[in-house]
Amino acid sequence: MARKEKEQGSDSPGRLKQIGLTYKMARRADRWIGWIISAVGLGTFGVFLAFGFLIGHPIYLGILGFLVALLTTAIVFGRRAERAAFSQMEGQPGAAAAVLENMRRGIVFTPAVAIDRNQNVVHRAVGKCGVVLVGEGNPNRLRTLIAAEKRRMNRVVSDVPVHDLIVGKGEGQVELKKVRSTVMKYPKVLSGPRVTEVNDRLRAMGDLMSNMPLPKGPMPKGMRLPKGNVQRRR
């Protein structure tokens, strides 16, 4: 019993430290975040307290306002911290992979299913919407990679919808912060077991990382790949 209480007590400093680190990270990209969340919290509490005095229940409305202010502040802080994180990740190699990998359950993610010597890369996500191919890099070269990957997948999952998007800020591209919402908006056409079946069939087809004798982890800087598009070993 004492051990359980000790473990529960040790979680709080960890959470507070994590919140502190998140705030410091967010403040580097959003210098107004402290003022904004303070204004939201105090403003919410002030409105409830003023209404409490107006109807003659300042204590009750003050307590309720304090709780609502905490919740509102947490929501605003979370959204602005997420936005700050996306702004720092924007344009960084592997940013889209990080977003897809942290999506909610129901999405099976496979990184770098196709890549060329210029490190234009295509990731794959399989979910209830079907298959989603997400490209990072030069849009023109990515279209070639994505088209080749679609032809390859068509041999084993021709009856499954395949969506594609290219991460970026140009015309016809999807900003990094909107990748998650874009994927979740696709129509859901597959059941859970069907998602697993489709992913297993695609995995059996093989992917770039399993076919190439490369070490796991980030690609070493300056590493050169063979000439031509390294889309797959056929």
Short mmCIF file of C-alpha atoms in Angstrom, two decimals:
data_model
loop_
_atom_site.label_atom_id
_atom_site.label_comp_id
_atom_site.label_asym_id
_atom_site.label_seq_id
_atom_site.Cartn_x
_atom_site.Cartn_y
_atom_site.Cartn_z
CA MET A 1 0.00 0.00 0.00
CA ALA A 2 2.78 2.40 0.99
CA ARG A 3 4.66 1.51 -2.17
CA LYS A 4 1.61 2.26 -4.30
CA GLU A 5 1.16 5.68 -2.65
CA LYS A 6 4.85 6.41 -3.17
CA GLU A 7 4.61 5.54 -6.88
CA GLN A 8 1.54 7.74 -7.28
CA GLY A 9 3.30 10.60 -5.54
CA SER A 10 6.35 10.25 -7.77
CA ASP A 11 4.20 10.72 -10.90
CA SER A 12 3.32 14.34 -10.08
CA PRO A 13 6.86 15.79 -10.32
CA GLY A 14 7.27 13.95 -13.61
CA ARG A 15 4.10 15.45 -15.04
CA LEU A 16 4.96 18.92 -13.79
CA LYS A 17 8.42 18.65 -15.29
CA GLN A 18 6.93 17.52 -18.61
CA ILE A 19 4.53 20.48 -18.61
CA GLY A 20 7.44 22.80 -17.86
CA LEU A 21 9.52 21.41 -20.71
CA THR A 22 6.54 21.66 -23.07
CA TYR A 23 6.03 25.30 -22.07
CA LYS A 24 9.70 26.14 -22.67
CA MET A 25 9.59 24.45 -26.07
CA ALA A 26 6.39 26.25 -27.04
CA ARG A 27 7.67 29.63 -25.85
CA ARG A 28 10.61 29.44 -28.24
CA ALA A 29 8.16 29.51 -31.15
CA ASP A 30 5.27 31.40 -29.50
CA ARG A 31 6.57 34.15 -27.21
CA TRP A 32 3.03 35.26 -26.32
CA ILE A 33 1.87 31.89 -25.03
CA GLY A 34 2.38 32.81 -21.35
CA TRP A 35 0.36 36.02 -21.64
CA ILE A 36 -2.37 34.34 -23.65
CA ILE A 37 -2.98 31.41 -21.31
CA SER A 38 -2.85 33.77 -18.30
CA ALA A 39 -5.43 36.06 -19.91
CA VAL A 40 -7.67 33.11 -20.77
CA GLY A 41 -7.50 31.69 -17.23
CA LEU A 42 -8.00 34.99 -15.39
CA GLY A 43 -10.65 36.14 -17.84
CA THR A 44 -12.68 32.95 -17.45
CA PHE A 45 -12.41 33.04 -13.67
CA GLY A 46 -13.33 36.75 -13.62
CA VAL A 47 -16.48 36.22 -15.69
CA PHE A 48 -17.74 33.44 -13.42
CA LEU A 49 -16.91 35.39 -10.26
CA ALA A 50 -18.62 38.53 -11.51
CA PHE A 51 -21.72 36.53 -12.43
CA GLY A 52 -21.61 34.95 -8.97
CA PHE A 53 -21.71 38.37 -7.27
CA LEU A 54 -24.51 39.37 -9.61
CA ILE A 55 -26.77 36.46 -8.58
CA GLY A 56 -25.60 36.39 -4.96
CA HIS A 57 -23.50 33.18 -5.06
CA PRO A 58 -19.89 34.37 -5.40
CA ILE A 59 -18.33 31.40 -3.57
CA TYR A 60 -20.13 28.73 -5.59
CA LEU A 61 -19.53 30.47 -8.92
CA GLY A 62 -15.98 31.33 -7.89
CA ILE A 63 -15.12 27.65 -7.30
CA LEU A 64 -16.84 26.63 -10.53
CA GLY A 65 -15.09 29.42 -12.39
CA PHE A 66 -11.70 28.32 -11.04
CA LEU A 67 -12.23 24.77 -12.30
CA VAL A 68 -13.49 25.94 -15.70
CA ALA A 69 -10.55 28.36 -15.94
CA LEU A 70 -8.10 25.49 -15.35
CA LEU A 71 -9.77 23.37 -18.03
CA THR A 72 -9.90 26.24 -20.54
CA THR A 73 -6.28 27.15 -19.88
CA ALA A 74 -5.19 23.54 -20.38
CA ILE A 75 -7.05 23.33 -23.70
CA VAL A 76 -5.62 26.60 -25.02
CA PHE A 77 -2.13 25.68 -23.82
CA GLY A 78 -2.30 22.26 -25.49
CA ARG A 79 -3.42 23.68 -28.82
CA ARG A 80 -0.84 26.46 -28.90
CA ALA A 81 1.92 24.07 -27.80
CA GLU A 82 0.94 21.69 -30.60
CA ARG A 83 0.96 24.54 -33.10
CA ALA A 84 4.40 25.62 -31.87
CA ALA A 85 5.71 22.08 -32.21
CA PHE A 86 4.45 21.88 -35.80
CA SER A 87 6.08 25.21 -36.65
CA GLN A 88 9.44 23.91 -35.39
CA MET A 89 9.05 20.61 -37.25
CA GLU A 90 7.96 22.26 -40.51
CA GLY A 91 10.44 21.50 -43.28
CA GLN A 92 12.45 19.03 -41.21
CA PRO A 93 13.08 15.56 -42.73
CA GLY A 94 10.80 12.97 -41.16
CA ALA A 95 8.32 15.50 -39.75
CA ALA A 96 5.33 13.88 -41.46
CA ALA A 97 6.49 10.46 -40.25
CA ALA A 98 6.47 11.75 -36.67
CA VAL A 99 2.90 13.03 -37.09
CA LEU A 100 1.64 9.78 -38.62
CA GLU A 101 3.40 7.62 -36.04
CA ASN A 102 1.62 9.46 -33.21
CA MET A 103 -1.86 9.22 -34.66
CA ARG A 104 -4.56 7.51 -32.66
CA ARG A 105 -5.21 3.78 -32.69
CA GLY A 106 -6.63 2.33 -35.87
CA ILE A 107 -3.85 3.64 -38.10
CA VAL A 108 -0.98 1.28 -38.97
CA PHE A 109 2.05 3.30 -40.04
CA THR A 110 5.04 2.16 -42.12
CA PRO A 111 7.78 4.75 -42.75
CA ALA A 112 9.82 5.16 -45.93
CA VAL A 113 8.11 2.63 -48.19
CA ALA A 114 9.70 4.43 -51.17
CA ILE A 115 12.67 6.77 -51.41
CA ASP A 116 15.03 8.10 -54.06
CA ARG A 117 18.67 9.16 -53.99
CA ASN A 118 17.66 12.76 -53.19
CA GLN A 119 15.86 11.53 -50.07
CA ASN A 120 12.37 12.29 -51.33
CA VAL A 121 10.41 9.79 -49.28
CA VAL A 122 6.93 8.26 -49.21
CA HIS A 123 5.35 6.88 -46.03
CA ARG A 124 2.35 4.55 -45.82
CA ALA A 125 -0.56 4.54 -43.40
CA VAL A 126 -3.31 1.93 -43.42
CA GLY A 127 -6.58 2.66 -41.68
CA LYS A 128 -10.33 2.43 -42.02
CA CYS A 129 -10.12 4.93 -44.88
CA GLY A 130 -7.90 2.54 -46.84
CA VAL A 131 -4.27 3.23 -47.72
CA VAL A 132 -2.74 6.71 -47.44
CA LEU A 133 0.59 7.53 -49.09
CA VAL A 134 2.27 10.62 -47.63
CA GLY A 135 5.20 12.20 -49.45
CA GLU A 136 7.94 14.49 -48.12
CA GLY A 137 10.34 16.29 -50.42
CA ASN A 138 10.26 17.63 -53.97
CA PRO A 139 6.63 17.54 -55.21
CA ASN A 140 7.48 16.67 -58.83
CA ARG A 141 9.70 13.73 -57.89
CA LEU A 142 7.29 12.61 -55.20
CA ARG A 143 4.48 12.29 -57.72
CA THR A 144 6.62 9.80 -59.64
CA LEU A 145 7.41 7.84 -56.48
CA ILE A 146 3.77 7.81 -55.38
CA ALA A 147 2.54 6.69 -58.81
CA ALA A 148 5.05 3.83 -58.84
CA GLU A 149 4.04 2.80 -55.33
CA LYS A 150 0.36 2.81 -56.31
CA ARG A 151 1.06 0.54 -59.27
CA ARG A 152 3.01 -1.78 -57.03
CA MET A 153 0.28 -1.94 -54.38
CA ASN A 154 -2.43 -2.44 -57.00
CA ARG A 155 -1.15 -5.96 -57.52
CA VAL A 156 -2.18 -7.02 -54.01
CA VAL A 157 -4.82 -4.51 -52.81
CA SER A 158 -6.60 -3.40 -55.98
CA ASP A 159 -9.96 -3.38 -54.17
CA VAL A 160 -8.82 -0.91 -51.46
CA PRO A 161 -9.04 2.91 -51.79
CA VAL A 162 -5.62 4.58 -51.99
CA HIS A 163 -5.26 8.25 -51.06
CA ASP A 164 -2.13 10.33 -51.45
CA LEU A 165 -0.93 13.69 -50.20
CA ILE A 166 2.29 15.68 -50.34
CA VAL A 167 3.38 17.65 -47.28
CA GLY A 168 4.20 21.29 -47.93
CA LYS A 169 2.79 24.80 -48.30
CA GLY A 170 2.53 24.89 -52.08
CA GLU A 171 -0.54 24.56 -54.26
CA GLY A 172 -2.19 21.17 -53.91
CA GLN A 173 -0.04 20.30 -50.88
CA VAL A 174 -1.06 19.75 -47.25
CA GLU A 175 0.58 21.67 -44.41
CA LEU A 176 2.21 19.55 -41.72
CA LYS A 177 -0.23 20.70 -39.04
CA LYS A 178 -3.16 19.55 -41.22
CA VAL A 179 -1.84 16.09 -42.11
CA ARG A 180 -3.57 14.36 -39.20
CA SER A 181 -6.95 16.03 -39.75
CA THR A 182 -6.76 15.42 -43.51
CA VAL A 183 -6.17 11.69 -43.02
CA MET A 184 -8.98 11.45 -40.46
CA LYS A 185 -11.45 13.14 -42.86
CA TYR A 186 -11.14 10.44 -45.52
CA PRO A 187 -14.30 8.28 -45.71
CA LYS A 188 -14.13 5.13 -43.58
CA VAL A 189 -14.68 2.08 -45.74
CA LEU A 190 -12.78 -0.73 -44.00
CA SER A 191 -13.47 -2.61 -40.77
CA GLY A 192 -10.81 -3.20 -38.11
CA PRO A 193 -10.05 -6.80 -39.18
CA ARG A 194 -9.94 -5.69 -42.81
CA VAL A 195 -7.35 -3.01 -41.93
CA THR A 196 -5.16 -5.69 -40.39
CA GLU A 197 -5.59 -7.93 -43.42
CA VAL A 198 -4.66 -5.17 -45.88
CA ASN A 199 -1.62 -4.17 -43.85
CA ASP A 200 -0.44 -7.78 -43.63
CA ARG A 201 -0.73 -8.16 -47.40
CA LEU A 202 1.28 -5.00 -47.97
CA ARG A 203 3.92 -6.08 -45.46
CA ALA A 204 4.20 -9.46 -47.17
CA MET A 205 4.94 -7.55 -50.35
CA GLY A 206 8.02 -6.15 -48.59
CA ASP A 207 9.12 -2.58 -47.96
CA LEU A 208 12.23 -0.53 -48.52
CA MET A 209 13.62 -0.83 -45.01
CA SER A 210 13.32 -4.62 -44.90
CA ASN A 211 14.75 -5.08 -48.38
CA MET A 212 17.78 -2.79 -48.05
CA PRO A 213 20.75 -3.70 -45.82
CA LEU A 214 20.58 -0.38 -43.96
CA PRO A 215 20.91 0.08 -40.19
CA LYS A 216 17.75 1.05 -38.33
CA GLY A 217 17.32 4.65 -37.22
CA PRO A 218 17.91 7.97 -39.00
CA MET A 219 19.81 7.86 -42.27
CA PRO A 220 23.40 9.07 -41.76
CA LYS A 221 23.96 12.55 -43.15
CA GLY A 222 25.74 12.49 -46.49
CA MET A 223 24.90 8.87 -47.18
CA ARG A 224 24.41 8.31 -50.93
CA LEU A 225 21.91 5.85 -52.33
CA PRO A 226 22.30 4.03 -55.63
CA LYS A 227 21.50 6.02 -58.76
CA GLY A 228 17.92 6.05 -59.95
CA ASN A 229 14.76 5.71 -57.91
CA VAL A 230 15.18 3.19 -55.10
CA GLN A 231 11.49 2.41 -54.96
CA ARG A 232 11.72 -1.28 -54.23
CA ARG A 233 13.61 -4.43 -54.87
CA ARG A 234 11.37 -6.27 -57.24
#
